[in-house]
CSV table of C-alpha atoms in Angstrom, one decimal:
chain,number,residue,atom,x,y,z
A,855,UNK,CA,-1.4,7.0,28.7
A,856,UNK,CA,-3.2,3.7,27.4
A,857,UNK,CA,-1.7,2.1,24.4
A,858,UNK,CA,-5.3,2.4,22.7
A,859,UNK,CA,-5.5,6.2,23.6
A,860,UNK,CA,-1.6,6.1,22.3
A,861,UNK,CA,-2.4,4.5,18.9
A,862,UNK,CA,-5.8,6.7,18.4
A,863,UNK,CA,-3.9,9.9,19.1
A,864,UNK,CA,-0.9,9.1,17.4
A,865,UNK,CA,-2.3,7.4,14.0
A,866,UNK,CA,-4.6,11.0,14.1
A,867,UNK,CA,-1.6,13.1,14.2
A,868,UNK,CA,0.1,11.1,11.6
A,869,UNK,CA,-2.3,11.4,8.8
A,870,UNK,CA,-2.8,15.1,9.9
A,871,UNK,CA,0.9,15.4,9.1
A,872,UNK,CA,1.1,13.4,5.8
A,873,UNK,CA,-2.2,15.3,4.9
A,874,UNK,CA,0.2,18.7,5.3
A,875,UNK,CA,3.4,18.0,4.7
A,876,UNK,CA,3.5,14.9,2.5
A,877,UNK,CA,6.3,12.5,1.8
A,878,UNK,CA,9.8,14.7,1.8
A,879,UNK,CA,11.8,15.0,-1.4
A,880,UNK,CA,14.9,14.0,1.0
A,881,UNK,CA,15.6,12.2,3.5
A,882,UNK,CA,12.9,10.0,3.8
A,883,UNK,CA,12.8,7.0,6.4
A,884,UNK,CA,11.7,4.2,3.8
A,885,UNK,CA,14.4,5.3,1.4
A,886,UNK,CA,16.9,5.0,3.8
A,887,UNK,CA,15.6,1.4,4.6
A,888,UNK,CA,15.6,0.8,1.3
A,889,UNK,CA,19.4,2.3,0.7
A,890,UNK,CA,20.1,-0.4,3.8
A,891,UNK,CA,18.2,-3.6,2.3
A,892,UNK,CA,19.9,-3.0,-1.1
A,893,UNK,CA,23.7,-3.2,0.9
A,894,UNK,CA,22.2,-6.3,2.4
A,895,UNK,CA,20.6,-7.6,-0.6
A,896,UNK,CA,24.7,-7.1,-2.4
A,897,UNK,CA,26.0,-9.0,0.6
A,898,UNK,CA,23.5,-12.2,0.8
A,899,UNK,CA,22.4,-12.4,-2.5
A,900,UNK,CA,22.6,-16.1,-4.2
A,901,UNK,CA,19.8,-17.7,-6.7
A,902,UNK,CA,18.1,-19.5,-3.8
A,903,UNK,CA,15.4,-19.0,-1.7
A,904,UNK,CA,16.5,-19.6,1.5
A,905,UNK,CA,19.2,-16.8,0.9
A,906,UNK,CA,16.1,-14.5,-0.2
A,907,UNK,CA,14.0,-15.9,2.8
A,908,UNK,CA,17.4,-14.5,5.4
A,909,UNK,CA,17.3,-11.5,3.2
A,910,UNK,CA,14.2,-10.9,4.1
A,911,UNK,CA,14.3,-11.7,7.8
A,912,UNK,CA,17.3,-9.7,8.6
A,913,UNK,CA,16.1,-6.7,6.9
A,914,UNK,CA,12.7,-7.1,8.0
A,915,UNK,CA,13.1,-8.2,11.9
A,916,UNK,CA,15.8,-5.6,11.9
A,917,UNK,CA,13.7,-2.9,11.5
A,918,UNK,CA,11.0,-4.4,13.7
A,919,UNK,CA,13.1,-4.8,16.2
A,920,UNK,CA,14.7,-1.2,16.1
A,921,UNK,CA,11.1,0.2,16.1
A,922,UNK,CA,10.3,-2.1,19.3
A,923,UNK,CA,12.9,-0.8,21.0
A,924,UNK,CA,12.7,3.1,20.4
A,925,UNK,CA,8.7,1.9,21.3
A,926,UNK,CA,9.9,0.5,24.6
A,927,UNK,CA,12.0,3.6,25.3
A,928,UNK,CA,9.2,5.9,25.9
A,929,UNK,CA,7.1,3.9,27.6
A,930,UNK,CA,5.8,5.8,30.6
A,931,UNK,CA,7.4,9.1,29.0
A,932,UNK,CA,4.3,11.4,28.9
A,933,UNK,CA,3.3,12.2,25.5
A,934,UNK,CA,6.7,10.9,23.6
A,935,UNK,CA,4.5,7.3,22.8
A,936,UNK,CA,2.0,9.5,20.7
A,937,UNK,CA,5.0,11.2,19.2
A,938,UNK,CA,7.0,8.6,18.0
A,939,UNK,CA,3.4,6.8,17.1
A,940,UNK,CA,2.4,9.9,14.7
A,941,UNK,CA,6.3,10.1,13.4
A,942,UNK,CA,5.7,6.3,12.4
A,943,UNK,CA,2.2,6.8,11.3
A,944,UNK,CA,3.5,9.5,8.7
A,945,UNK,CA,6.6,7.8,8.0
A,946,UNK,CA,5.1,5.0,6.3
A,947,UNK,CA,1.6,6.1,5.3
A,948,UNK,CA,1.8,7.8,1.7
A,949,UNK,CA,-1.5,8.9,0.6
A,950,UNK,CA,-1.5,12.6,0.2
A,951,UNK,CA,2.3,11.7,-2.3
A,952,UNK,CA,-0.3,8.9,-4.1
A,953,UNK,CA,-3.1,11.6,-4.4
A,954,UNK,CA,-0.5,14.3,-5.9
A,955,UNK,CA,1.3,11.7,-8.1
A,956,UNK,CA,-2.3,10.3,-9.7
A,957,UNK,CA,-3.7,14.1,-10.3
A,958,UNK,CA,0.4,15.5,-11.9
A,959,UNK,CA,-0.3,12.6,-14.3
A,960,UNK,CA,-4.2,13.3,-14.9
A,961,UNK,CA,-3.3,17.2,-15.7
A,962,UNK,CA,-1.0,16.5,-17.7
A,963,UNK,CA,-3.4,14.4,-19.6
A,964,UNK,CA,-6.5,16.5,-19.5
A,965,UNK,CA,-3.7,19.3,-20.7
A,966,UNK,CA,-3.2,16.8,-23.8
A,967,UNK,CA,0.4,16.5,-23.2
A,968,UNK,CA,1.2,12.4,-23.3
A,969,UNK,CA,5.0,13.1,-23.0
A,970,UNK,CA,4.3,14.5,-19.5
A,971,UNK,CA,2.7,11.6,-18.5
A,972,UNK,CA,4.6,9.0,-19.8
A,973,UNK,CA,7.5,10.5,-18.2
A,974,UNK,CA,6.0,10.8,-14.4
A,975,UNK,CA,3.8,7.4,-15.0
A,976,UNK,CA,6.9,5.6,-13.2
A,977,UNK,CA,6.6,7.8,-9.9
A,978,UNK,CA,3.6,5.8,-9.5
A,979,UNK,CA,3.8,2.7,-11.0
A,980,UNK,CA,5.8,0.0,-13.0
A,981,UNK,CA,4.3,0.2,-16.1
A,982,UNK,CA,6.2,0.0,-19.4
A,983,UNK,CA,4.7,3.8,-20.2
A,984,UNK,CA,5.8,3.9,-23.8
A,985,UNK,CA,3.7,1.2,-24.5
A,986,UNK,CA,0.4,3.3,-23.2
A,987,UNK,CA,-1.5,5.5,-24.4
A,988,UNK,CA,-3.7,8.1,-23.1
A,989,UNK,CA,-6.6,5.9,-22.1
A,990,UNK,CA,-4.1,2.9,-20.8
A,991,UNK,CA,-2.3,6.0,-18.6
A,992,UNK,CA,-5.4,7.1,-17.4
A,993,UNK,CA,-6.3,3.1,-16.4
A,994,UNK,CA,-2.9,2.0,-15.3
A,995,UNK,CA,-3.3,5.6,-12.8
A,996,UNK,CA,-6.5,4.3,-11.1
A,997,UNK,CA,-5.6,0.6,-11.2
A,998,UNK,CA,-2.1,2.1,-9.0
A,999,UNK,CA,-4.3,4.5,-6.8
A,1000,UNK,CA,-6.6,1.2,-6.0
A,1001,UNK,CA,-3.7,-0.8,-4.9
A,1002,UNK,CA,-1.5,1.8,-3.2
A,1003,UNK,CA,-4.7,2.8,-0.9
A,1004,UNK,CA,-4.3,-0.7,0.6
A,1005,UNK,CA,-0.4,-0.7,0.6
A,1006,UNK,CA,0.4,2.9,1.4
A,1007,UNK,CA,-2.6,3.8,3.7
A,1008,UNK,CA,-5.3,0.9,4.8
A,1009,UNK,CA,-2.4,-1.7,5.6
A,1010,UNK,CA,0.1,0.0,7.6
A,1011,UNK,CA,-2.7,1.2,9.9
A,1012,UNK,CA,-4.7,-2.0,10.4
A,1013,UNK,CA,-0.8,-3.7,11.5
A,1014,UNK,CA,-0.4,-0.6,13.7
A,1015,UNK,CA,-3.8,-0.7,15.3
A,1016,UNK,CA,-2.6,-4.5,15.9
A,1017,UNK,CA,1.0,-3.9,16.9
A,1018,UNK,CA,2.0,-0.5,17.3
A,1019,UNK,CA,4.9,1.0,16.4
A,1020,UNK,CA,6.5,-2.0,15.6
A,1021,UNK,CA,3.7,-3.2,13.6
A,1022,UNK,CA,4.2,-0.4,11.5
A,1023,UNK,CA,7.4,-0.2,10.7
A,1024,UNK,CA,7.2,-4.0,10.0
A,1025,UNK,CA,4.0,-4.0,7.1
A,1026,UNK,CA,6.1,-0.9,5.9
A,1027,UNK,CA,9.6,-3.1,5.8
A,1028,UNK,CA,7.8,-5.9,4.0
A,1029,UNK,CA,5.9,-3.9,1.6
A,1030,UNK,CA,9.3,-2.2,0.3
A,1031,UNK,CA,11.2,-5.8,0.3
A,1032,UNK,CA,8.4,-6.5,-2.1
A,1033,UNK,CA,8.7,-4.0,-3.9
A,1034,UNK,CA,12.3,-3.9,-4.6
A,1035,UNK,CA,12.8,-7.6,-5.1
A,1036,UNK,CA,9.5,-9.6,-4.8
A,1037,UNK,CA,8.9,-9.2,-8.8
A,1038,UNK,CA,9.4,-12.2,-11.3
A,1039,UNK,CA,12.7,-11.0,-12.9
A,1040,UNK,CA,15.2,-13.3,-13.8
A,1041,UNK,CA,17.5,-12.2,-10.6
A,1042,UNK,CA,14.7,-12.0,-7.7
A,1043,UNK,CA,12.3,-14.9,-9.2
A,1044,UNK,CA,13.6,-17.3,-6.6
A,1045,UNK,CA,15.7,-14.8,-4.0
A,1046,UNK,CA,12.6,-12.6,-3.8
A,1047,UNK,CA,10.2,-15.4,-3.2
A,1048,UNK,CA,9.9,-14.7,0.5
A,1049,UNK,CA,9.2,-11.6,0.6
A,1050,UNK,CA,6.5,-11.4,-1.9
A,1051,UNK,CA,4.9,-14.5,0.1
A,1052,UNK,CA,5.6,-12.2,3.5
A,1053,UNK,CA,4.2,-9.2,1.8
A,1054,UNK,CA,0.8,-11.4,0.3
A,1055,UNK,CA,0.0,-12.6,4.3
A,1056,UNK,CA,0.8,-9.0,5.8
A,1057,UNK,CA,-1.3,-7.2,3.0
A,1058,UNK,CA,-4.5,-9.5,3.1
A,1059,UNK,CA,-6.2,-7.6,6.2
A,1060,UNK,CA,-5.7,-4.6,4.8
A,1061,UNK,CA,-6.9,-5.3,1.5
A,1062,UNK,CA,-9.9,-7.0,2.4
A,1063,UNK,CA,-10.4,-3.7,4.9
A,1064,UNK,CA,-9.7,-1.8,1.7
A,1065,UNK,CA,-12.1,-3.5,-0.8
A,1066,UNK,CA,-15.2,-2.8,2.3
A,1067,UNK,CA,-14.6,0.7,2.6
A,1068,UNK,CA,-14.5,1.3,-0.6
A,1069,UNK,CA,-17.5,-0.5,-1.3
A,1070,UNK,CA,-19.0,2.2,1.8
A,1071,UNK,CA,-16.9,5.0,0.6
A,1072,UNK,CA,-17.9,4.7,-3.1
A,1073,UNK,CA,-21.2,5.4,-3.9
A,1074,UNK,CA,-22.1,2.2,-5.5
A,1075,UNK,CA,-22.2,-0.7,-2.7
A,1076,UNK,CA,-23.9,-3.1,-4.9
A,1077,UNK,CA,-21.9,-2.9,-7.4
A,1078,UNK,CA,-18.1,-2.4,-5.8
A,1079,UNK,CA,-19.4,-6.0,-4.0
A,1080,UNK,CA,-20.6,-7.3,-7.4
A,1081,UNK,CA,-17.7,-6.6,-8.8
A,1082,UNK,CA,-15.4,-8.3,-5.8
A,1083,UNK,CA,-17.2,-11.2,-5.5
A,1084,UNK,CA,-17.2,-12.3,-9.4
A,1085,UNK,CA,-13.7,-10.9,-10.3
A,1086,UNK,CA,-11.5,-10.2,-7.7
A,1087,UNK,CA,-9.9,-13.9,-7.6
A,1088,UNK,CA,-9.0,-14.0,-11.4
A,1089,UNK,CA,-6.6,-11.3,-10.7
A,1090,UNK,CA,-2.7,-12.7,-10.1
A,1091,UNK,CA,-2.7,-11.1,-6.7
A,1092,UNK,CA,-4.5,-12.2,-4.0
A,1093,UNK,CA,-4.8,-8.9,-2.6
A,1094,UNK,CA,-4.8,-6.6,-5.4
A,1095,UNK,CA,-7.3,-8.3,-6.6
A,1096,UNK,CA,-10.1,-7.5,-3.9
A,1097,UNK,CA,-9.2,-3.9,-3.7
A,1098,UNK,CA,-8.9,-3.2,-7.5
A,1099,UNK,CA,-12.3,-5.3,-8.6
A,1100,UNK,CA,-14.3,-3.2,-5.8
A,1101,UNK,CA,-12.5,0.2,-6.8
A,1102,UNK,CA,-13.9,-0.5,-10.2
A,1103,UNK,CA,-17.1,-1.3,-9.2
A,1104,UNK,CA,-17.4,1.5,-6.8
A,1105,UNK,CA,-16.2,4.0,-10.3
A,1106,UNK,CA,-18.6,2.0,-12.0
A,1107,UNK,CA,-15.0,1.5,-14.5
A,1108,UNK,CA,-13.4,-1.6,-16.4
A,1109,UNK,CA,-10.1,-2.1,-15.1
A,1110,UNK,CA,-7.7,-4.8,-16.0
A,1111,UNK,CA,-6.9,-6.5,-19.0
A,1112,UNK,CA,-3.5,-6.0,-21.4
A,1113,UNK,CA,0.0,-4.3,-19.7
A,1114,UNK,CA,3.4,-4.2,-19.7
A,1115,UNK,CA,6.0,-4.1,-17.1
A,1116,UNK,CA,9.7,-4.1,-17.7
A,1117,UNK,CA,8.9,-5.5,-21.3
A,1118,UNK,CA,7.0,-8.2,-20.2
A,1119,UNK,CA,3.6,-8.2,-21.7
A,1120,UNK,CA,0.8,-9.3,-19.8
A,1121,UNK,CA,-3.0,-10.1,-20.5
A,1122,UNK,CA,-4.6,-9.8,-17.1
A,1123,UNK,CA,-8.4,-10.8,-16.6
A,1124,UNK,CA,-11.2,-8.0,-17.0
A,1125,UNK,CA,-12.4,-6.5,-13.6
A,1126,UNK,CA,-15.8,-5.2,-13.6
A,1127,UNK,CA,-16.6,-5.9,-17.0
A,1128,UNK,CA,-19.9,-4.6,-17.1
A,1129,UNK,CA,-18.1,-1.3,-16.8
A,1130,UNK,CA,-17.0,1.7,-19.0
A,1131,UNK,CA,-13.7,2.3,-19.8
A,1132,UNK,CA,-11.9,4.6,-17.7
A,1133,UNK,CA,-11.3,8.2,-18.4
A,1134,UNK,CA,-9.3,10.8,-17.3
A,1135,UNK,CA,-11.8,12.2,-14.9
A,1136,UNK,CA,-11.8,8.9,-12.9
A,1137,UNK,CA,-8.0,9.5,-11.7
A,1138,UNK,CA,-10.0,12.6,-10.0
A,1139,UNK,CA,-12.6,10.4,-8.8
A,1140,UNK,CA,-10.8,7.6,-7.6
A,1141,UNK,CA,-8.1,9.7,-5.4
A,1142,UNK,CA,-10.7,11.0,-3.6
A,1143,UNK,CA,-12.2,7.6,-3.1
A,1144,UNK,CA,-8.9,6.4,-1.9
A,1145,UNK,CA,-8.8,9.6,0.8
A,1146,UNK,CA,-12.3,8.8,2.1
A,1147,UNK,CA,-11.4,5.4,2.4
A,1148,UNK,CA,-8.1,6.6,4.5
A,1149,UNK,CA,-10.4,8.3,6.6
A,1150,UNK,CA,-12.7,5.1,7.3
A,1151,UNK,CA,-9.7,3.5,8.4
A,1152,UNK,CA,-8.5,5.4,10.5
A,1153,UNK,CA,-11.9,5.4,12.4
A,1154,UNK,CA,-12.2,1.6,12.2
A,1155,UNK,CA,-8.6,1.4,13.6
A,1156,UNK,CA,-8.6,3.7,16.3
A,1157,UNK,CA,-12.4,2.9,17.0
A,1158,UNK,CA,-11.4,-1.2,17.2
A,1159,UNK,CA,-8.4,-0.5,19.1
A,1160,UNK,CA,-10.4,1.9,21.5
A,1161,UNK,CA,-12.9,-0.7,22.1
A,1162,UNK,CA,-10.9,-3.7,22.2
A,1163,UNK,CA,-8.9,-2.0,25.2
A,1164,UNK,CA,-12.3,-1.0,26.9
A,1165,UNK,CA,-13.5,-4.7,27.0
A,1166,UNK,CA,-10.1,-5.5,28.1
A,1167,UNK,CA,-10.1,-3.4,30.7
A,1168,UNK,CA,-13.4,-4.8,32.3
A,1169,UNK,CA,-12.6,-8.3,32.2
A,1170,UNK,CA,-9.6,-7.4,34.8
């Protein structure tokens, strides 16, 4: 079968199967990388970059390189490309988790119980969540559904439609090395440096593909672009930024502005400040932004790759 026919099928069977079975309580391929880059992390770790740069390239080019193989492996084998091409696709997507996650914490505010909240707030993101209240959940639980469409969904499938399998597993491995030690903590400021400057150039496609769809997706195209254009770069990330100014432009919600994370107070600038501030029916509103927008990719994904192997084909 053709790899564009491989990635289209595959990436289609993948999202079908995190749409139904979600991310697994157990067990779960990221965790496991993660369990592996921590053991490396307590081997390598010093307070210098380049230790944090080989941190990040063993763990990272590991994984790549164990995904290119298994890739490799079934070449040729009937339909075991699309297989292991869906079992990537839902190993490292995570929408339908991100969806439940943002509407546990949105019933349990709409229910009027902030203790509930607070507590599951850190399933989803790094917020201090004693230092929020209702409103600030409610904000902190869209700003998080914003930027994990891009990360969890929109990223991983604009590097597979690019590199396959490997490409995958490799914006998947980068995005958790981020995570885990890419913050501004006293212990990762400089050993983490690398991978938060690996994860800012794999995650800029993806959130630029992210901000556009859900400027389509949203029902507000003027002002989702408005709302990129004027505010997107005043945000500390370069790619959160896009996807979180046109998310709030698209809600026709104010995002931004005062939080907390791991005591650290911080006074970020105002997206979309023409807007209202959010309320708990947005977290509704905005998970079901983020699915449509996981369904545009898909399309543009599988639709580019499709094409791009079409015009390939008649040039030889």
């Amino acid at each position: 079968m053709r790899n564009d026919r491989v990635f289209a099928y595959g990436a289609a069977a993948g999202l079908a199967a995190d749409l139904l079975l979600a991310d697994p309580r157990r067990g779960h391929p990221v965790a496991a990388f993660g369990r592996a880059a921590a053991g490396v992390e307590g081997v390598l770790w010093r307070d210098h970059r380049a230790w944090g740069a080989l941190h990040a390239a063993v763990c990272a080019g590991g994984a790549t390189a164990a995904a290119a193989l298994a890739a490799r492996a079934v070449r040729h084998r009937g339909a075991l490309p699309v297989a292991l091409t869906a079992a990537s696709v839902w190993a490292v997507v995570g929408g339908t988790s991100l969806g439940r996650e943002a509407r546990a914490i949105g019933g349990a505010l709409a229910a009027g119980d902030l203790d509930v909240a607070r507590e599951r707030l850190p399933h989803l993101c790094g917020r201090d969540p004693q230092a929020l209240d209702g409103p600030g959940i409610a904000r902190a639980v869209v700003e998080s559904v914003a930027e994990n469409t891009s990360d969890a969904v929109v990223g991983a499938l604009v590097w597979g439609a690019l590199g396959g399998v490997p490409g995958l597993v490799a914006f998947r491995a980068v995005n958790t090395l981020d995570a885990m030690v890419g913050h501004k903590s006293p212990r990762y400021r400089r050993f983490g440096w690398a991978s938060a400057r690996l994860d800012d150039v794999a995650g800029w496609p993806g959130a630029r593909l992210t901000a556009a769809l859900a400027a389509v997706a949203g029902g507000n195209p003027r002002g989702a672009v408005r709302a990129w254009r004027a505010d997107a770069a005043k945000h500390p990330s370069p790619n959160a930024g896009p996807v979180e100014a046109s998310f709030a432009g698209a809600l026709g919600v104010r995002l931004g502005g005062t939080l907390s994370y791991g005591g650290r107070v911080e006074h970020r600038p105002v997206l979309n400040g023409g807007g209202r501030a959010v309320e708990v029916a947005d977290i509704e509103r905005a998970v079901r932004l983020s699915r449509r927008v996981g369904v545009l990719t898909l399309a543009v994904c599988a639709g580019g790759r499709l094409a791009y192997g079409a015009i390939k084909r008649r040039r030889t």
